Coordinates of C-alpha atoms in Angstrom, one line a residue:
Chain A
M1 CA 80.6 -13.5 43.6
N2 CA 78.0 -13.1 46.3
C3 CA 74.6 -11.4 46.1
E4 CA 75.9 -8.0 47.2
Q5 CA 78.4 -7.8 44.4
Y6 CA 75.7 -8.9 41.9
Q7 CA 73.3 -6.2 43.3
E8 CA 75.9 -3.5 42.7
L9 CA 76.0 -4.5 39.0
I10 CA 72.2 -4.5 38.5
S11 CA 72.1 -0.8 37.6
A12 CA 74.7 -1.2 34.9
F13 CA 73.0 -4.4 33.8
L14 CA 69.7 -2.6 33.3
D15 CA 71.5 0.2 31.4
N16 CA 73.2 -2.4 29.3
D17 CA 76.6 -1.1 30.2
L18 CA 78.2 -4.5 31.1
D19 CA 80.5 -6.4 28.9
E20 CA 79.1 -9.7 27.5
S21 CA 80.7 -12.1 30.1
A22 CA 79.6 -10.0 33.0
F23 CA 76.1 -9.6 31.4
I24 CA 75.8 -13.4 31.1
N25 CA 77.1 -13.9 34.6
V26 CA 74.5 -11.5 36.1
Q27 CA 71.7 -12.9 34.0
S28 CA 72.5 -16.4 35.1
H29 CA 72.6 -15.3 38.8
L30 CA 69.2 -13.5 38.5
A31 CA 67.8 -16.6 37.1
V32 CA 68.7 -18.6 40.3
C33 CA 68.5 -15.9 43.0
A34 CA 65.0 -14.7 43.7
H35 CA 66.0 -11.9 46.0
C36 CA 68.3 -10.2 43.5
A37 CA 65.8 -10.8 40.7
K38 CA 63.2 -9.0 42.7
M39 CA 65.5 -6.1 43.3
C40 CA 66.3 -6.0 39.6
E41 CA 62.6 -5.8 38.8
D42 CA 62.1 -2.9 41.3
C43 CA 65.0 -1.0 39.7
A44 CA 63.6 -1.6 36.3
M45 CA 60.2 -0.3 37.3
I46 CA 61.7 2.9 38.8
L47 CA 63.6 3.5 35.6
D48 CA 60.4 3.0 33.6
L49 CA 58.5 5.5 35.6
C50 CA 61.2 8.1 35.4
S51 CA 61.4 7.8 31.7
E52 CA 57.6 8.2 31.4
D53 CA 57.6 11.6 33.4
L54 CA 60.4 12.9 31.3
L55 CA 58.5 12.1 28.2
Q56 CA 55.4 14.0 29.5
D57 CA 57.3 17.1 30.5
S58 CA 59.0 17.3 27.2
L59 CA 55.7 17.3 25.3
P60 CA 54.7 20.7 23.9
P61 CA 51.2 22.0 25.1
N62 CA 48.2 21.4 23.0
S63 CA 48.3 24.8 21.2
K64 CA 45.1 24.1 19.3
A65 CA 43.2 23.5 22.5
L66 CA 44.7 26.6 24.1
W67 CA 43.7 28.9 21.2
C68 CA 40.3 27.4 21.2
R69 CA 39.8 28.3 24.9
I70 CA 41.1 31.9 24.3
N71 CA 38.7 32.3 21.4
N72 CA 35.8 31.1 23.5
I73 CA 36.5 33.6 26.3
I74 CA 36.8 36.6 23.9
E75 CA 33.7 35.6 22.0
N76 CA 31.7 35.4 25.3
Q77 CA 32.8 38.8 26.4
V78 CA 32.0 40.4 23.1
K79 CA 28.6 38.8 23.2
A80 CA 27.9 40.1 26.7
E81 CA 28.8 43.7 25.8
L82 CA 26.6 43.7 22.8
A83 CA 23.7 42.4 24.8
Q84 CA 23.9 45.4 27.3
P85 CA 21.9 48.7 26.7
E86 CA 23.6 51.8 25.1
T87 CA 24.2 53.6 28.4
A88 CA 26.2 50.8 29.8
P89 CA 29.4 51.5 27.8
N90 CA 29.4 55.0 29.2
K91 CA 29.5 53.6 32.7
T92 CA 32.7 51.9 32.1
K93 CA 34.2 55.1 30.7
Q94 CA 33.0 57.5 33.4
G95 CA 34.6 57.7 36.9
W96 CA 33.1 56.5 40.1
L97 CA 32.0 60.0 41.1
S98 CA 29.9 60.4 38.1
Q99 CA 28.5 56.9 38.7
V100 CA 27.5 57.9 42.2
W101 CA 26.0 61.1 40.9
N102 CA 24.0 59.3 38.3
N103 CA 22.8 56.7 40.8
S104 CA 22.2 58.8 44.0
W105 CA 21.3 62.3 43.0
R106 CA 18.2 61.8 41.1
F107 CA 15.5 63.7 42.9
S108 CA 11.8 63.8 42.4
L109 CA 10.1 67.2 41.9
S110 CA 8.7 67.0 45.5
Q111 CA 12.2 66.4 46.9
V112 CA 13.6 69.3 45.0
L113 CA 10.8 71.6 46.2
T114 CA 11.2 70.5 49.8
S115 CA 15.0 71.1 49.6
I116 CA 14.5 74.6 48.2
L117 CA 11.9 75.4 51.0
G118 CA 14.3 74.1 53.7
I119 CA 17.2 76.2 52.4
A120 CA 15.0 79.3 52.3
L121 CA 13.7 78.7 55.8
I122 CA 17.2 78.2 57.3
S123 CA 18.7 81.2 55.5
S124 CA 15.7 83.4 56.7
L125 CA 16.2 82.3 60.3
L126 CA 19.9 83.1 60.1
T127 CA 19.2 86.5 58.6
I128 CA 16.7 87.3 61.4
I129 CA 19.2 86.2 64.1
G130 CA 21.9 88.3 62.4
F131 CA 19.7 91.4 62.3
K132 CA 18.6 91.0 65.9
N133 CA 22.3 90.7 67.0
Y134 CA 23.3 93.6 64.8
S135 CA 20.7 95.9 66.2
A136 CA 21.5 94.9 69.8
S137 CA 25.2 95.3 69.2
A138 CA 24.7 98.9 67.9
D139 CA 23.6 99.8 71.4
N140 CA 25.9 97.5 73.2
V141 CA 29.2 97.4 71.3
A142 CA 31.5 96.9 74.2
V143 CA 29.5 94.2 75.9
N144 CA 29.2 92.1 72.7
A145 CA 32.6 93.0 71.4
S146 CA 34.1 89.8 72.8
S147 CA 31.5 87.4 71.5
S148 CA 31.7 86.3 67.9
V149 CA 28.8 85.8 65.5
F150 CA 29.1 82.1 66.0
E151 CA 28.9 82.5 69.8
K152 CA 25.9 84.7 69.3
V153 CA 24.1 82.1 67.2
L154 CA 24.9 79.4 69.8
S155 CA 23.6 81.6 72.6
K156 CA 20.4 82.3 70.6
I157 CA 19.9 78.6 70.2
G158 CA 20.6 78.0 73.8
I159 CA 23.8 76.1 73.6
A160 CA 26.1 78.8 74.7
E161 CA 25.9 81.5 77.5
T162 CA 24.0 84.7 76.4
T163 CA 25.6 88.1 77.0
Q164 CA 23.2 88.7 79.8
E165 CA 24.1 85.5 81.5
K166 CA 27.8 86.3 81.1
R167 CA 27.2 89.6 82.7
E168 CA 25.3 88.2 85.6
R169 CA 28.1 85.7 86.2
Y170 CA 30.7 88.5 86.1
I171 CA 28.7 90.6 88.5
K172 CA 28.4 87.6 90.9
Q173 CA 32.1 87.1 90.7
Q174 CA 32.8 90.7 91.4
Q175 CA 30.3 90.7 94.3
A176 CA 32.1 87.7 95.8
T177 CA 35.4 89.5 95.6
I178 CA 33.9 92.6 97.2
D179 CA 32.5 90.4 100.1
Y180 CA 35.9 88.9 100.6
W181 CA 37.6 92.3 100.9
K182 CA 34.8 93.7 103.0
K183 CA 35.5 91.0 105.6
R184 CA 39.2 91.8 105.6
V185 CA 38.4 95.5 106.0
E186 CA 36.1 94.8 109.0
V187 CA 39.0 93.1 110.7
R188 CA 41.5 95.9 110.1
R189 CA 39.1 98.8 110.6
A190 CA 39.5 98.8 114.4
N191 CA 43.1 99.9 113.9
W192 CA 42.3 102.9 111.9
D193 CA 42.1 106.4 113.3
N194 CA 38.9 108.4 113.0
H195 CA 40.2 110.5 110.1
L196 CA 41.0 107.4 108.0
R197 CA 37.7 105.7 108.9
D198 CA 35.7 108.8 107.9
A199 CA 37.6 109.1 104.6
F200 CA 37.0 105.4 103.9
D201 CA 33.3 105.6 104.6
R202 CA 32.8 108.7 102.6
N203 CA 34.5 107.2 99.5
L204 CA 32.8 103.9 99.8
N205 CA 29.5 105.6 100.1
E206 CA 30.2 107.6 96.9
I207 CA 31.0 104.4 95.0
N208 CA 28.0 102.6 96.4
Q209 CA 25.8 105.4 95.1
V210 CA 27.2 105.0 91.7
V211 CA 26.6 101.2 91.8
V212 CA 23.0 101.7 92.9
E213 CA 22.4 104.3 90.2
Y214 CA 23.7 102.1 87.3
D215 CA 22.1 99.0 88.8
K216 CA 18.8 100.8 88.6
I217 CA 19.3 101.9 85.0
L218 CA 20.4 98.4 84.0
Q219 CA 17.3 96.9 85.5
E220 CA 15.3 99.0 83.1
N221 CA 17.6 98.7 80.1
P222 CA 20.0 95.8 80.5
Q223 CA 21.6 96.4 77.1
D224 CA 22.8 100.0 78.0
E225 CA 26.5 99.9 77.1
I226 CA 27.6 103.0 79.0
S227 CA 25.8 102.0 82.2
N228 CA 27.4 98.5 81.9
D229 CA 30.8 100.1 81.6
M230 CA 30.2 102.5 84.5
L231 CA 28.9 99.7 86.7
D232 CA 32.0 97.6 85.9
S233 CA 34.3 100.6 86.6
A234 CA 32.5 101.4 89.9
M235 CA 32.8 97.8 91.1
T236 CA 36.4 97.6 90.2
E237 CA 37.0 100.9 92.1
K238 CA 35.2 99.4 95.1
V239 CA 37.4 96.3 95.0
E240 CA 40.5 98.5 94.8
L241 CA 39.3 100.7 97.7
L242 CA 38.5 97.8 99.9
R243 CA 41.7 95.9 99.0
E244 CA 44.0 98.9 99.6
F245 CA 42.4 99.9 102.9
S246 CA 42.5 96.3 104.1
E247 CA 46.3 96.5 103.8
L248 CA 46.6 99.3 106.3
Chain B
M1 CA 52.2 151.0 148.8
N2 CA 49.5 149.2 150.6
L3 CA 47.1 150.6 148.1
K4 CA 49.2 149.3 145.2
L5 CA 49.3 145.8 146.7
K6 CA 45.6 145.9 147.3
V7 CA 44.9 146.8 143.7
L8 CA 47.2 144.0 142.5
F9 CA 45.5 141.6 144.8
N10 CA 42.1 142.7 143.6
F11 CA 43.3 142.3 140.0
F12 CA 44.4 138.7 140.5
A13 CA 41.3 137.9 142.5
D14 CA 39.2 139.1 139.5
K15 CA 41.2 137.1 137.0
K16 CA 41.7 134.0 139.1
T17 CA 39.5 131.8 136.8
T18 CA 41.6 132.8 133.8
I19 CA 44.8 132.3 135.6
L20 CA 43.8 128.9 136.8
L21 CA 42.9 127.8 133.3
L22 CA 46.1 129.1 131.8
S23 CA 48.0 127.3 134.5
V24 CA 46.3 124.0 133.7
V25 CA 47.0 124.4 130.0
F26 CA 50.6 125.2 130.7
F27 CA 50.9 122.2 132.9
F28 CA 49.6 119.8 130.2
V29 CA 51.6 121.4 127.5
S30 CA 54.8 121.0 129.4
A31 CA 53.9 117.5 130.6
A32 CA 53.0 116.2 127.1
P33 CA 55.7 114.2 125.2
P34 CA 57.7 116.3 122.9
D35 CA 56.8 114.4 119.7
V36 CA 53.0 115.2 120.0
F37 CA 53.4 118.6 118.5
A38 CA 56.8 118.1 116.8
Q39 CA 57.1 117.7 113.1
K40 CA 59.7 115.3 112.1
K41 CA 61.8 116.0 109.0
F42 CA 63.3 113.6 106.6
S43 CA 65.7 114.5 103.8
R44 CA 67.8 112.3 101.6
S45 CA 69.5 112.5 98.2
Y46 CA 70.2 109.7 95.8
P47 CA 72.5 110.0 92.8
A48 CA 70.4 108.9 89.8
S49 CA 70.7 108.3 86.1
K50 CA 68.7 110.7 83.8
N51 CA 65.8 108.3 83.4
V52 CA 65.4 107.1 87.0
S53 CA 62.1 105.7 88.3
L54 CA 60.3 106.7 91.4
K55 CA 57.7 104.5 93.1
L56 CA 56.1 106.1 96.1
T57 CA 53.2 104.8 98.1
N58 CA 52.0 107.2 100.8
R59 CA 49.3 106.7 103.5
S60 CA 48.1 110.3 103.8
G61 CA 49.4 113.7 103.1
T62 CA 50.5 115.7 100.1
V63 CA 53.1 114.5 97.6
T64 CA 54.8 117.0 95.3
V65 CA 57.1 115.7 92.6
E66 CA 59.1 118.2 90.5
G67 CA 61.5 117.6 87.7
W68 CA 64.8 119.3 87.8
E69 CA 68.0 119.3 85.7
R70 CA 70.3 117.6 88.3
D71 CA 71.1 113.9 88.0
E72 CA 69.9 113.2 91.5
V73 CA 66.7 112.5 93.4
R74 CA 66.1 114.5 96.5
I75 CA 63.4 113.4 98.9
S76 CA 62.2 115.8 101.6
A77 CA 59.4 114.8 103.9
S78 CA 57.8 116.4 106.9
M79 CA 56.0 113.9 109.1
E80 CA 53.3 114.9 111.5
A81 CA 53.1 113.1 114.8
P82 CA 52.9 110.2 115.4
A83 CA 55.6 110.1 112.8
A84 CA 55.5 107.4 110.1
N85 CA 58.3 104.9 109.6
M86 CA 60.1 105.3 106.3
T87 CA 62.8 103.2 104.7
P88 CA 63.4 104.3 101.1
Q89 CA 65.2 101.9 98.9
N90 CA 67.2 102.4 95.7
L91 CA 67.1 99.1 93.7
S92 CA 68.6 99.0 90.3
G93 CA 67.7 102.5 89.2
T94 CA 64.3 102.6 90.9
I95 CA 63.7 104.4 94.2
Y96 CA 61.0 102.8 96.3
I97 CA 59.2 104.4 99.2
N98 CA 56.2 102.5 100.6
L99 CA 54.7 104.0 103.8
V100 CA 51.8 101.6 103.7
K101 CA 54.1 98.6 104.0
D102 CA 56.5 100.3 106.4
N103 CA 53.7 101.2 108.8
Q104 CA 51.4 98.2 108.4
G105 CA 49.3 97.4 111.5
R106 CA 50.1 100.8 113.3
K107 CA 47.0 102.3 114.8
E108 CA 47.8 105.9 114.2
V109 CA 50.2 107.4 111.7
G110 CA 50.5 111.1 111.0
Y111 CA 50.4 112.9 107.7
V112 CA 53.5 112.7 105.6
N113 CA 54.0 115.6 103.2
F114 CA 56.6 114.8 100.5
R115 CA 58.6 117.1 98.3
I116 CA 60.6 115.2 95.8
N117 CA 62.9 116.4 93.0
V118 CA 63.7 114.1 90.2
P119 CA 65.6 114.4 86.9
Y120 CA 63.4 115.6 84.0
N121 CA 63.3 112.3 82.2
S122 CA 62.2 110.3 85.2
S123 CA 59.3 107.9 85.3
V124 CA 57.0 108.8 88.2
N125 CA 54.6 106.4 89.8
I126 CA 53.0 107.8 93.0
E127 CA 50.1 106.5 95.0
T128 CA 48.5 107.6 98.2
M129 CA 45.5 106.4 100.3
M130 CA 44.4 110.0 100.7
G131 CA 45.8 113.4 100.0
N132 CA 46.9 115.5 97.1
L133 CA 49.3 114.5 94.4
N134 CA 51.2 117.1 92.3
V135 CA 53.6 116.3 89.6
S136 CA 55.3 118.9 87.4
N137 CA 58.1 119.3 84.8
V138 CA 58.4 115.6 84.1
R139 CA 59.2 114.2 80.7
G140 CA 59.8 110.5 81.4
A141 CA 58.1 107.5 79.9
L142 CA 55.4 107.2 82.6
V143 CA 53.5 109.5 84.9
R144 CA 51.0 107.7 87.2
A145 CA 49.1 109.3 90.0
H146 CA 46.7 107.2 91.9
I147 CA 44.7 108.2 95.0
T148 CA 42.8 105.3 96.6
S149 CA 40.2 107.6 98.1
E150 CA 40.1 111.4 98.1
G151 CA 42.4 114.1 97.0
D152 CA 43.2 116.3 94.0
I153 CA 45.7 115.4 91.3
T154 CA 47.6 118.1 89.5
L155 CA 49.9 117.2 86.6
T156 CA 51.6 120.3 85.2
N157 CA 54.0 120.5 82.2
I158 CA 54.0 116.8 81.6
S159 CA 55.4 115.2 78.4
A160 CA 55.1 111.5 78.8
G161 CA 54.0 108.6 76.6
A162 CA 51.8 107.0 79.3
V163 CA 49.9 109.2 81.8
S164 CA 47.3 107.9 84.3
A165 CA 45.5 109.8 87.0
E166 CA 42.8 108.2 89.2
N167 CA 40.9 109.2 92.3
V168 CA 37.5 108.7 93.9
I169 CA 36.6 112.1 95.2
G170 CA 38.6 115.1 94.0
D171 CA 39.7 117.1 90.9
I172 CA 42.1 116.1 88.3
F173 CA 44.0 118.6 86.2
F174 CA 46.4 117.7 83.4
D175 CA 48.5 120.2 81.6
G176 CA 50.9 118.7 79.1
D177 CA 51.6 117.1 75.7
I178 CA 49.8 114.3 73.9
Q179 CA 52.5 112.2 72.3
S180 CA 51.7 110.1 69.2
D181 CA 50.9 106.5 70.2
G182 CA 50.7 107.6 73.8
T183 CA 48.1 106.4 76.3
Y184 CA 46.3 108.9 78.6
R185 CA 43.8 107.9 81.2
F186 CA 42.0 110.1 83.7
T187 CA 39.3 108.6 86.0
S188 CA 37.3 110.1 88.8
T189 CA 34.1 109.3 90.6
R190 CA 33.2 112.8 91.8
G191 CA 35.1 116.0 91.0
S192 CA 36.0 117.8 87.8
I193 CA 38.5 116.7 85.2
N194 CA 40.3 119.4 83.3
I195 CA 42.6 118.7 80.5
R196 CA 44.8 121.3 79.0
I197 CA 46.6 120.1 75.8
P198 CA 47.9 121.7 72.6
F199 CA 45.3 122.6 70.0
G200 CA 47.1 120.5 67.4
S201 CA 47.0 117.3 69.4
S202 CA 46.1 114.1 67.7
F203 CA 44.2 111.4 69.6
R204 CA 41.4 108.9 69.8
L205 CA 39.0 110.1 72.5
V206 CA 36.5 108.4 74.7
A207 CA 35.1 110.9 77.3
T208 CA 32.3 109.7 79.6
A209 CA 30.4 111.7 82.1
P210 CA 27.1 109.8 82.4
S211 CA 25.5 111.5 85.4
T212 CA 26.2 115.1 84.6
R213 CA 26.6 114.9 80.8
R214 CA 28.9 117.9 81.2
I215 CA 31.6 117.3 78.6
S216 CA 33.1 120.4 77.3
L217 CA 35.4 119.8 74.4
G218 CA 36.5 123.5 74.1
P219 CA 38.9 123.8 71.2
F220 CA 38.1 120.3 70.0
S221 CA 34.3 120.7 69.7
N222 CA 34.4 121.1 65.9
Q223 CA 36.4 117.9 65.2
G224 CA 33.4 115.9 64.1
L225 CA 33.2 113.8 67.3
N226 CA 30.3 111.6 68.1
F227 CA 28.2 112.9 71.0
G228 CA 25.6 110.2 71.2
D229 CA 23.0 111.0 73.9
G230 CA 25.5 113.3 75.6
R231 CA 26.8 110.8 78.2
R232 CA 29.8 109.8 76.1
V233 CA 31.8 111.6 73.4
F234 CA 34.0 109.5 71.2
G235 CA 35.9 109.8 68.0
K236 CA 39.2 110.8 66.4
V237 CA 40.8 114.2 66.7
G238 CA 43.5 114.7 64.1
G239 CA 45.2 111.5 63.0
G240 CA 44.1 109.8 66.2
S241 CA 47.3 107.9 67.0
A242 CA 47.2 108.4 70.8
T243 CA 44.5 107.1 73.1
L244 CA 42.8 109.5 75.5
T245 CA 40.2 108.0 77.9
V246 CA 38.5 110.2 80.4
T247 CA 35.8 108.9 82.8
N248 CA 34.0 110.9 85.4
Q249 CA 31.1 109.1 87.0
R250 CA 29.5 112.0 88.7
G251 CA 31.4 115.0 87.6
S252 CA 32.4 117.1 84.6
I253 CA 35.1 116.9 81.9
S254 CA 36.6 120.0 80.2
F255 CA 39.2 120.5 77.6
I256 CA 41.3 123.6 77.4
S257 CA 43.7 124.7 74.7
R258 CA 47.3 125.0 75.8

């Protein structure tokens, strides 16, 4: 038998699975062949290690030590709870909202008084603004009808456009429209006969008188609802007159 | 004989200035084109459903629209020289006549006086640049009479859900029913507005005559309306389901019981 054949039998030799003659035969070869003997040693070491791991895994945990550790943990927790003040247990029972309340909403007397004064001041200001707007709107229902209370408050503060500013803007727009149609009429006017020209001038003059009349009233009393309405109406009529005559 | 000729000669010698003038006038009259003094006529009829619409825009002249029981629209117009161009159109139940468009850019256009008959239930929408507008015996959905400048508006025996009359200088007269949920608007700058409606009418009123403060409510004066400072009267008459808005910038407003 050569070394290769002996090496194949090493495993069975270590496990003691060989018959007596084969066992003696391998044993005598290992005694003379250093290479195969070394290999046999290595295999034996591997087998030893494996048998050690298996032994460790199969060992039950140290139950005594484990229970000891658990007891220690529980005892520590109980001791810590007993050491805390009486309010502390409530903290754990109450929700986060009440925790925030307890922590953040504790005011001093001066803070409370300042808050009350602040609320009173803001509500009085709002009431004054409300009253002013109400009394103004009693005379000027139509003009203010479109603006909400919120808009009024904003305009009082200066964030939004006031009713007066809105009106001025509207009048400017109307005036621009009138100027445009006036130019158109000037171009077309040369084609009109005298009769048409006279009628146009007469009617435009009538409307202009109305505009001047209400403009004057509104300079004295800008909040006069009826005069505002009449001025709007007259300006619309003027635009209509100019537009329709410019089509001739 | 000689004496007679002499008398005749003397007569003509005395009247020669008159004769000369008459001759000149005769010459110009005969030389002038025939359409200067002629009045052109226009007449056309359109078969129509009972609730046809009429949309007429005139330049100048009087327009008279009258309801009748026939299912046709008859348009008659007399056109003064220089005669206006006119091309009425009947488009899907609405008859359109627009003399402003048809004569745009023309230097001179003579008056056109319309007389139009429509079925009772027609909607009438008439406009003119100047001249009078008359509508009578119409019971359609809409009656609108708009004068851009001057002229009177007379609406008689009207029963429509929406009525509008507007002019700058001129009177407005309305004689008709106020339908529940209807809208009635009368606007003038200078003139008088007279409204004749049944005593039992029910409407929401806003009547404004700021310059004259002459608002006479007649039979409706005891309806608890708000007079304010006299420039505007507003409030509810009866149930107040219809809306009646009357504005006269520099004239009066009067209500009369029908």
